[in-house]
XYZ file of C-alpha atoms in Angstrom:
582
model
C 230.731 80.017 97.816
C 232.367 82.090 100.621
C 233.343 80.246 103.476
C 231.191 80.481 106.480
C 232.228 83.334 109.154
C 234.508 85.231 106.716
C 232.815 88.272 106.870
C 233.355 87.880 110.813
C 236.933 86.742 110.808
C 238.710 90.200 111.400
C 237.310 93.822 111.814
C 238.581 95.104 108.238
C 236.373 91.948 106.733
C 233.228 92.632 108.636
C 233.482 96.833 108.062
C 233.946 95.912 104.379
C 230.675 94.106 104.587
C 228.795 96.474 106.386
C 229.490 98.350 103.444
C 227.960 95.959 101.037
C 224.979 95.434 103.032
C 222.399 97.155 100.745
C 223.242 94.509 97.745
C 223.913 91.814 100.192
C 220.178 92.696 101.893
C 218.622 92.675 98.459
C 220.461 89.381 97.664
C 219.608 87.811 100.749
C 216.618 89.341 102.395
C 214.097 88.488 99.749
C 215.808 85.091 98.847
C 213.325 82.319 99.276
C 213.576 78.846 99.763
C 211.705 75.536 98.872
C 210.139 72.655 100.777
C 212.558 70.399 99.177
C 215.258 72.226 100.765
C 213.984 72.558 103.823
C 213.244 68.887 104.583
C 216.789 68.167 102.747
C 219.642 70.518 102.821
C 218.454 72.771 105.386
C 217.547 70.178 107.932
C 221.081 68.476 107.645
C 222.683 71.489 108.847
C 221.643 70.224 112.300
C 223.915 67.115 111.717
C 221.619 64.397 113.585
C 217.741 63.908 112.888
C 215.107 64.595 115.302
C 213.452 61.226 116.156
C 210.320 60.550 114.639
C 208.299 59.390 117.721
C 205.050 61.142 118.100
C 201.755 60.358 116.981
C 198.119 62.141 116.885
C 197.270 61.827 120.050
C 200.754 63.119 121.147
C 199.741 66.274 119.203
C 196.531 66.449 120.498
C 197.883 66.399 124.090
C 200.557 68.705 123.357
C 197.930 71.237 121.754
C 195.798 70.854 124.952
C 198.334 71.213 127.346
C 199.703 74.500 125.197
C 196.262 76.263 125.580
C 194.840 75.304 128.568
C 197.032 76.994 130.511
C 195.984 79.516 133.611
C 195.074 81.853 131.381
C 191.680 80.924 130.759
C 191.483 81.061 134.631
C 192.010 85.069 134.728
C 191.077 86.070 130.982
C 187.515 84.662 131.340
C 186.492 86.613 134.105
C 187.715 89.961 132.834
C 185.937 89.220 129.116
C 182.768 88.566 130.921
C 182.230 91.316 133.602
C 183.768 94.060 131.342
C 182.800 93.062 127.809
C 179.989 90.262 126.927
C 178.776 89.124 130.021
C 176.485 85.752 129.737
C 177.435 85.821 126.186
C 181.137 85.306 126.630
C 180.159 81.571 125.554
C 179.608 83.036 122.374
C 183.025 85.091 122.566
C 185.048 81.558 123.118
C 183.181 80.112 120.692
C 184.124 82.838 118.020
C 187.669 82.852 119.165
C 187.826 79.009 118.525
C 186.655 79.440 115.043
C 189.344 82.012 114.499
C 191.836 79.882 115.931
C 190.805 76.870 113.890
C 191.031 78.769 110.795
C 194.432 79.763 111.603
C 194.752 76.052 112.472
C 194.082 74.928 109.020
C 196.687 77.259 107.685
C 199.358 76.327 109.653
C 198.116 72.418 108.923
C 198.513 72.818 104.924
C 202.190 73.925 105.500
C 203.246 71.453 108.588
C 201.829 68.539 105.989
C 203.276 69.720 102.902
C 206.490 70.568 104.934
C 206.734 68.454 107.961
C 210.011 70.453 109.587
C 210.576 71.770 113.129
C 210.527 75.324 111.809
C 207.138 76.520 112.297
C 205.922 79.829 111.036
C 209.293 80.705 110.147
C 210.156 77.921 107.753
C 206.240 78.613 105.958
C 207.312 82.284 105.489
C 210.504 81.799 104.206
C 209.602 79.413 101.617
C 206.953 82.202 100.419
C 207.908 85.552 101.616
C 211.477 85.560 102.269
C 214.391 84.991 104.519
C 214.100 88.805 105.903
C 210.231 88.381 106.444
C 210.602 84.993 108.236
C 213.570 86.414 110.274
C 211.433 89.347 111.485
C 208.615 87.335 112.892
C 210.480 84.571 114.225
C 212.433 87.050 116.208
C 209.113 88.319 117.945
C 208.011 84.538 118.392
C 210.881 84.135 120.395
C 210.803 86.891 122.546
C 206.979 86.318 122.855
C 207.572 82.946 124.401
C 210.494 83.448 126.402
C 208.662 86.685 128.294
C 205.375 84.756 128.460
C 207.211 81.550 129.729
C 208.868 83.716 132.362
C 205.590 85.674 133.724
C 203.938 82.018 133.257
C 206.456 80.641 135.635
C 206.182 83.138 138.019
C 202.618 82.629 138.111
C 202.900 78.733 139.348
C 204.544 80.026 142.480
C 201.076 82.238 143.161
C 199.024 79.333 142.085
C 201.215 76.740 144.255
C 200.796 79.280 147.103
C 196.682 79.471 146.829
C 197.113 75.502 147.129
C 198.666 75.689 150.189
C 197.391 78.546 151.649
C 200.253 80.412 151.704
C 200.930 83.832 149.770
C 203.370 84.086 147.128
C 204.973 87.033 148.749
C 206.493 84.555 151.481
C 207.835 82.086 148.913
C 210.178 85.245 147.176
C 213.041 87.042 148.461
C 212.835 90.669 148.348
C 215.867 93.047 147.623
C 215.259 96.374 148.796
C 218.068 97.975 146.436
C 216.688 96.765 143.507
C 214.169 98.760 141.441
C 210.562 98.344 141.726
C 209.498 95.439 139.644
C 212.944 93.647 139.360
C 213.135 93.311 143.259
C 211.176 90.141 143.858
C 213.543 87.045 143.492
C 211.682 84.001 142.236
C 213.699 80.837 143.002
C 210.425 78.379 142.517
C 209.935 80.081 139.078
C 213.808 79.038 138.181
C 213.976 75.700 139.453
C 210.155 75.100 137.435
C 211.676 76.045 134.086
C 215.330 74.312 134.557
C 213.666 71.213 135.306
C 211.690 71.252 132.282
C 214.526 72.496 130.101
C 216.138 69.062 131.507
C 213.098 67.036 130.338
C 212.708 68.708 126.812
C 216.737 68.109 126.167
C 216.059 64.650 127.553
C 213.509 63.013 124.831
C 210.538 64.737 122.999
C 208.547 61.410 123.594
C 209.149 61.300 127.322
C 207.970 65.261 127.445
C 205.014 63.724 125.714
C 204.432 61.442 128.406
C 205.006 64.258 131.265
C 202.568 66.488 129.339
C 199.600 63.943 128.851
C 199.416 62.881 132.639
C 199.399 66.593 133.473
C 197.088 67.400 130.673
C 194.784 64.561 132.093
C 195.465 65.504 135.702
C 194.198 68.935 134.513
C 191.094 68.238 132.771
C 190.111 66.177 135.338
C 190.252 69.559 137.742
C 188.445 71.241 134.692
C 185.757 68.677 134.605
C 185.196 69.622 138.534
C 184.712 73.351 137.535
C 182.326 72.729 135.150
C 180.390 70.148 136.800
C 179.869 71.906 139.869
C 178.780 75.047 138.016
C 176.106 73.232 136.028
C 174.947 71.528 139.576
C 175.448 74.598 142.014
C 174.251 77.199 139.408
C 171.293 78.960 138.031
C 170.159 79.034 134.628
C 168.677 82.813 135.790
C 172.058 83.978 136.111
C 172.256 83.780 132.358
C 169.834 86.562 131.904
C 169.728 88.499 134.869
C 172.238 90.729 136.359
C 172.860 91.352 140.072
C 172.259 94.936 140.335
C 169.018 95.844 138.067
C 170.594 98.554 136.648
C 172.892 97.041 134.820
C 172.241 96.056 131.136
C 170.108 92.276 131.620
C 169.577 89.635 129.067
C 171.897 86.831 127.325
C 173.667 89.811 125.620
C 173.884 92.872 128.023
C 176.310 94.727 125.770
C 175.654 93.735 122.436
C 177.140 92.092 119.707
C 180.150 94.847 120.271
C 180.802 93.213 123.687
C 180.816 89.650 122.306
C 183.520 90.351 119.805
C 185.366 92.510 122.129
C 185.078 89.273 124.616
C 186.450 87.380 121.493
C 189.352 89.523 121.572
C 190.208 89.115 125.091
C 189.772 85.144 125.569
C 191.773 84.749 121.939
C 194.803 84.902 123.772
C 193.692 81.506 125.704
C 194.080 80.016 122.268
C 197.681 80.960 121.552
C 199.493 77.475 121.881
C 198.730 75.235 118.842
C 201.349 77.172 117.022
C 204.073 75.654 118.927
C 202.647 72.530 117.895
C 203.318 72.839 114.442
C 207.027 72.941 115.195
C 207.194 69.225 116.275
C 205.997 68.071 112.523
C 209.700 67.101 111.888
C 209.236 64.549 114.859
C 205.947 63.077 113.914
C 205.728 59.606 112.473
C 202.914 60.229 110.092
C 202.683 63.481 109.025
C 199.879 63.393 106.504
C 197.515 62.054 108.784
C 198.756 62.863 112.323
C 199.134 66.381 112.003
C 195.830 67.934 110.649
C 193.881 65.560 113.600
C 196.704 66.889 115.790
C 196.431 70.369 115.178
C 192.684 70.987 114.579
C 191.452 68.106 116.983
C 193.099 69.838 119.870
C 191.779 73.453 118.750
C 188.332 71.800 118.587
C 188.321 69.983 122.087
C 189.774 73.334 123.688
C 187.203 75.261 122.159
C 184.242 72.955 123.732
C 186.186 72.898 127.250
C 186.348 76.761 127.345
C 182.666 77.132 126.345
C 181.568 74.866 129.255
C 184.058 76.423 131.675
C 182.401 79.958 130.723
C 178.733 78.710 130.908
C 179.495 76.967 134.319
C 181.095 80.108 135.667
C 178.258 82.545 134.505
C 175.795 80.141 136.055
C 177.137 80.512 139.374
C 177.087 84.294 139.645
C 175.193 86.847 137.816
C 177.789 88.647 135.352
C 177.972 91.950 137.085
C 179.253 89.975 140.098
C 182.085 88.112 138.704
C 185.690 88.711 139.893
C 187.942 90.039 136.826
C 190.942 88.750 138.402
C 190.148 85.540 140.135
C 186.748 84.585 138.622
C 186.170 80.727 139.208
C 187.845 80.825 142.913
C 185.587 84.106 143.664
C 182.481 82.462 142.311
C 183.015 79.321 144.287
C 183.709 81.371 147.864
C 180.662 82.957 147.340
C 178.386 80.206 147.063
C 179.942 78.387 150.096
C 182.737 76.240 148.482
C 185.679 78.313 149.604
C 187.590 74.950 149.791
C 187.427 74.497 145.431
C 189.536 77.627 145.232
C 192.410 75.383 146.348
C 191.325 72.758 144.078
C 190.979 75.584 141.456
C 194.580 76.355 142.462
C 196.105 73.037 142.128
C 194.334 72.417 138.445
C 196.001 75.541 137.056
C 199.033 74.695 138.507
C 198.968 71.317 136.386
C 197.769 73.892 133.580
C 200.918 75.809 133.785
C 203.436 72.991 133.766
C 201.430 71.798 130.787
C 201.932 75.298 128.948
C 205.427 75.455 129.808
C 206.225 72.382 128.523
C 204.687 73.047 125.241
C 205.946 76.652 124.510
C 209.707 76.012 125.671
C 209.522 72.448 123.091
C 208.133 75.196 120.388
C 210.870 78.090 121.315
C 213.636 75.615 121.173
C 212.469 74.041 117.745
C 212.099 77.507 116.122
C 215.675 78.551 117.398
C 216.915 75.519 116.136
C 215.630 75.998 112.477
C 216.469 79.497 112.618
C 220.129 78.496 113.288
C 219.777 76.409 110.519
C 219.280 78.949 108.157
C 222.609 81.019 109.589
C 220.511 83.959 110.096
C 221.546 83.191 113.686
C 225.163 81.021 114.925
C 224.726 77.567 113.442
C 225.205 76.414 117.280
C 221.748 76.566 117.866
C 220.866 74.469 114.964
C 222.364 71.019 116.321
C 220.794 68.427 117.217
C 222.541 65.829 119.992
C 223.019 62.744 118.667
C 221.616 60.663 121.543
C 218.802 62.571 122.766
C 217.774 63.623 119.189
C 216.923 66.900 120.423
C 218.180 70.267 119.994
C 219.687 70.484 122.861
C 221.613 74.067 122.294
C 218.704 75.776 121.554
C 216.634 74.303 124.282
C 219.475 74.710 126.785
C 219.984 78.424 126.053
C 216.456 79.629 126.081
C 215.729 77.874 129.136
C 218.608 79.733 130.759
C 217.568 82.769 129.389
C 213.986 81.978 130.379
C 215.001 81.172 133.965
C 217.208 84.499 134.255
C 214.205 86.562 133.371
C 211.749 84.820 135.499
C 213.720 85.227 138.392
C 214.201 89.010 139.517
C 211.600 90.339 136.650
C 207.975 90.903 138.263
C 206.546 90.602 134.593
C 202.957 91.592 135.241
C 202.522 90.808 131.661
C 199.497 92.283 130.255
C 198.508 89.137 127.729
C 198.093 91.994 124.835
C 201.965 92.498 125.088
C 202.605 88.756 124.963
C 200.181 88.139 121.835
C 200.602 90.728 119.333
C 203.846 89.182 117.883
C 201.830 85.966 117.615
C 198.725 87.606 115.830
C 200.926 89.232 113.479
C 202.716 85.737 112.684
C 198.889 84.341 112.296
C 198.250 87.175 109.882
C 201.013 85.972 107.937
C 201.031 82.437 107.174
C 197.389 82.917 106.239
C 198.685 85.468 103.598
C 201.732 82.712 103.003
C 199.094 79.913 102.367
C 196.973 82.123 99.883
C 200.498 83.059 97.949
C 201.834 79.536 97.805
C 198.415 78.158 96.262
C 198.342 80.801 93.818
C 201.899 81.671 92.703
C 204.642 79.486 91.511
C 208.082 81.310 90.817
C 208.939 81.835 87.698
C 206.038 80.418 85.907
C 202.975 82.954 87.534
C 202.552 86.330 87.528
C 202.759 87.603 91.443
C 201.030 90.685 91.055
C 197.260 89.867 90.936
C 197.859 87.871 94.499
C 199.845 90.405 95.652
C 197.229 92.987 94.892
C 194.502 90.801 96.245
C 195.919 90.280 99.572
C 197.159 94.049 100.079
C 193.638 95.255 99.171
C 192.207 92.589 101.151
C 194.123 93.577 103.484
C 193.927 97.167 103.500
C 190.042 96.760 103.703
C 189.819 94.694 106.566
C 192.102 97.320 108.620
C 189.235 100.080 107.500
C 186.644 97.847 108.901
C 188.597 97.621 112.083
C 189.265 101.113 112.214
C 185.668 101.745 111.762
C 184.694 99.853 114.174
C 186.923 100.966 116.861
C 187.072 104.477 116.386
C 183.166 105.935 114.733
C 180.551 106.036 117.015
C 177.691 103.780 117.379
C 175.043 105.011 114.429
C 173.386 104.684 111.171
C 176.752 106.044 109.507
C 178.690 103.347 111.323
C 176.552 100.585 110.013
C 176.465 101.747 106.837
C 180.560 102.214 106.420
C 180.983 98.599 107.779
C 178.060 97.076 105.516
C 179.976 99.205 103.058
C 183.487 97.989 103.670
C 181.744 94.401 104.409
C 180.711 94.319 100.788
C 183.976 95.252 99.617
C 186.034 92.784 100.956
C 183.234 89.870 99.342
C 183.666 91.523 96.173
C 187.530 91.645 95.893
C 187.851 87.952 97.102
C 185.340 87.214 95.026
C 187.035 88.716 91.933
C 190.155 87.299 92.891
C 188.622 84.166 93.315
C 187.269 83.747 89.629
C 190.026 85.557 87.760
C 192.872 83.873 89.283
C 193.600 80.068 89.219
C 195.304 78.215 91.339
C 199.084 77.258 90.594
C 199.149 74.364 92.566
C 197.268 71.573 94.513
C 198.422 70.606 97.622
C 199.466 66.938 97.335
C 197.814 65.794 100.239
C 196.221 67.929 102.740
C 194.988 71.546 101.881
C 192.886 74.605 103.178
C 189.437 73.740 102.072
C 187.404 76.560 100.417
C 190.408 78.361 98.890
C 190.630 81.246 99.271
C 187.982 81.859 101.972
C 188.931 80.387 104.949
C 192.804 82.125 104.694
C 190.921 84.929 103.842
C 188.550 85.120 106.961
C 191.546 84.178 109.049
C 193.054 87.290 107.346
C 190.184 89.760 108.158
C 189.606 88.130 111.942
C 193.574 88.674 112.930
C 193.442 91.700 111.663
C 190.334 92.504 113.881
C 191.734 91.046 116.912
C 194.839 93.137 116.560
C 193.287 96.305 116.391
C 191.459 95.628 119.655
C 194.912 96.070 121.120
C 196.353 99.032 123.290
C 198.879 101.517 122.217
C 201.734 99.754 124.287
C 201.287 96.395 122.404
C 202.521 98.144 119.304
C 205.037 100.162 120.925
C 206.673 96.965 122.302
C 206.058 95.168 118.728
C 207.914 98.073 116.964
C 210.686 97.994 119.495
C 211.151 94.498 119.496
C 210.726 94.372 115.408
C 213.581 97.478 115.524
C 216.092 95.555 117.560
C 215.537 92.573 114.907
C 215.926 94.588 111.878
C 219.299 95.842 113.503
C 220.400 92.478 114.018
C 219.620 91.045 110.927
C 221.421 94.360 109.207
C 224.283 94.105 111.033
C 224.923 90.090 111.440
C 222.341 87.871 109.935
C 222.555 89.169 106.388
C 226.171 88.627 106.391
C 226.508 85.469 108.105
C 223.367 84.027 105.509
C 225.341 85.443 102.541
C 228.985 83.635 103.485
C 226.540 80.506 103.777
C 224.731 80.790 100.906
C 227.427 82.007 98.114
C 224.620 81.643 95.468
C 222.323 83.838 97.272
C 219.247 82.328 95.333
C 216.164 84.931 94.945
C 213.604 82.632 93.745
C 211.859 79.375 94.297
C 212.984 76.707 91.982
C 210.840 75.541 88.863
C 209.404 72.131 89.439
C 209.311 72.184 92.973
C 205.792 71.051 93.452
C 207.310 67.928 91.641
C 209.782 67.070 94.095
C 208.159 68.235 97.669
C 206.835 66.205 99.880
C 208.856 62.940 99.213
C 208.566 61.313 102.201
C 205.114 61.029 102.413
C 204.281 60.076 98.698
C 203.143 57.224 99.408
C 200.152 58.233 101.636
C 196.549 58.483 100.562
C 194.963 61.725 101.986
C 194.600 63.508 98.880
C 192.910 66.831 98.533
């Protein structure tokens, strides 16, 4: 095996390595790890093990804390006023259903392979190192940017609570360009304090998160109860302006689905819970309850919040920017806006804790694979946490939050995550139906490609073709074709393996629906979102070509291109005594 770092030991060695990039990429880019390797040899690269201290209630709390942040206080107003009207309640239910399907896919991997890598590890054992790196890099960038934006949002909500404008909490530097001239020291302090907490202990982080999440839910309960008490049922069907569309579905089914696309971003957060699988005491029992349970609870809370807001005001009077605060003010409850500010502040803190825990574990496992410096993979012997990754990303996030006015469009932060959800759904199908060396992969690959193509066509027709009989006919044809493709695959291609402990039910229907819904939601995003995704992906590709593939080649001299035969017999040794069989 080539010694680690030999490609970078001197300039001539590096230039020679770069000249061999095509052959090294062919050897490493599509190299596939195994579950057993990820849980043994790869995990050992961190030196020390992460402490198994989490149970299902910790994961539920992390999931709720990660999802129920400040976003719901903003996205609900826009989705209601612009897209769905009172039927935004159904938009939240549809988005929650979509999130639950993705959560099932994550859960199958997390139970089978309880490591901290989340989607990065899942894609690495199915589609190889390059696909895993590109998606992992986008996820980390999404985490860092959104965490910086959320931290700056904390200043705003604290200002609302105490009645002091956030502008007075920030230092203006006139010589800096617009958008980078508002120095926010409060956001920096919040990020650094949370970094210290997550470096110290995952269990203590869970306790802090539980306390803040409990307080946040109390404020959410206040919003729900007051909304149903002070609101009127007629507001669910009657607009304030008679000239506007009326009824529970003022903009029809299209409005409901557009609303679902807008509010789905409020569910992004359970992804970080899967990165804590390595620290769970009983993965087979705790992970399914923790991941799926948190999504279900959050869906119920969101639907109730949306209903209470729509009862307080007709949909055409709802403020898209601050819907709940404005709704209470209009009803003579101005003091309630400050209460909402307190609740949103707690929500921001919990979402930051969960997201920063998740981003550090992603970076840790990416470091284990040697596609970034192995320094990030180290786990501290006393705290049993990935201190290096946590501290680096915490400081990086604080630096961005310090001066960058990330008036972040939610679409810009979500596209990478939706893409990863799409990839994980594909990966769980591929892993069920393909075993390297014994199964022909092309029937499964053909199904995934054809089903994705049909879903994309449906999405383009929905978005681009004018409403009418022709559009309905084309959508119906795409829907029928998708079902036919799915059924042909289901009846002609047998599953190559069965999950040992927990698996996605109704295979391949649930992952296929998840693939369709994620592509449909991706189709609702705007052009700049795809520009950002393209730029980040291009930077990630260049980094992989000029660094990662050579570091990976040096660390793995044999460069295995496929999974080991018999992998299914050696996986999940740690939990073989559990009884949750599929």
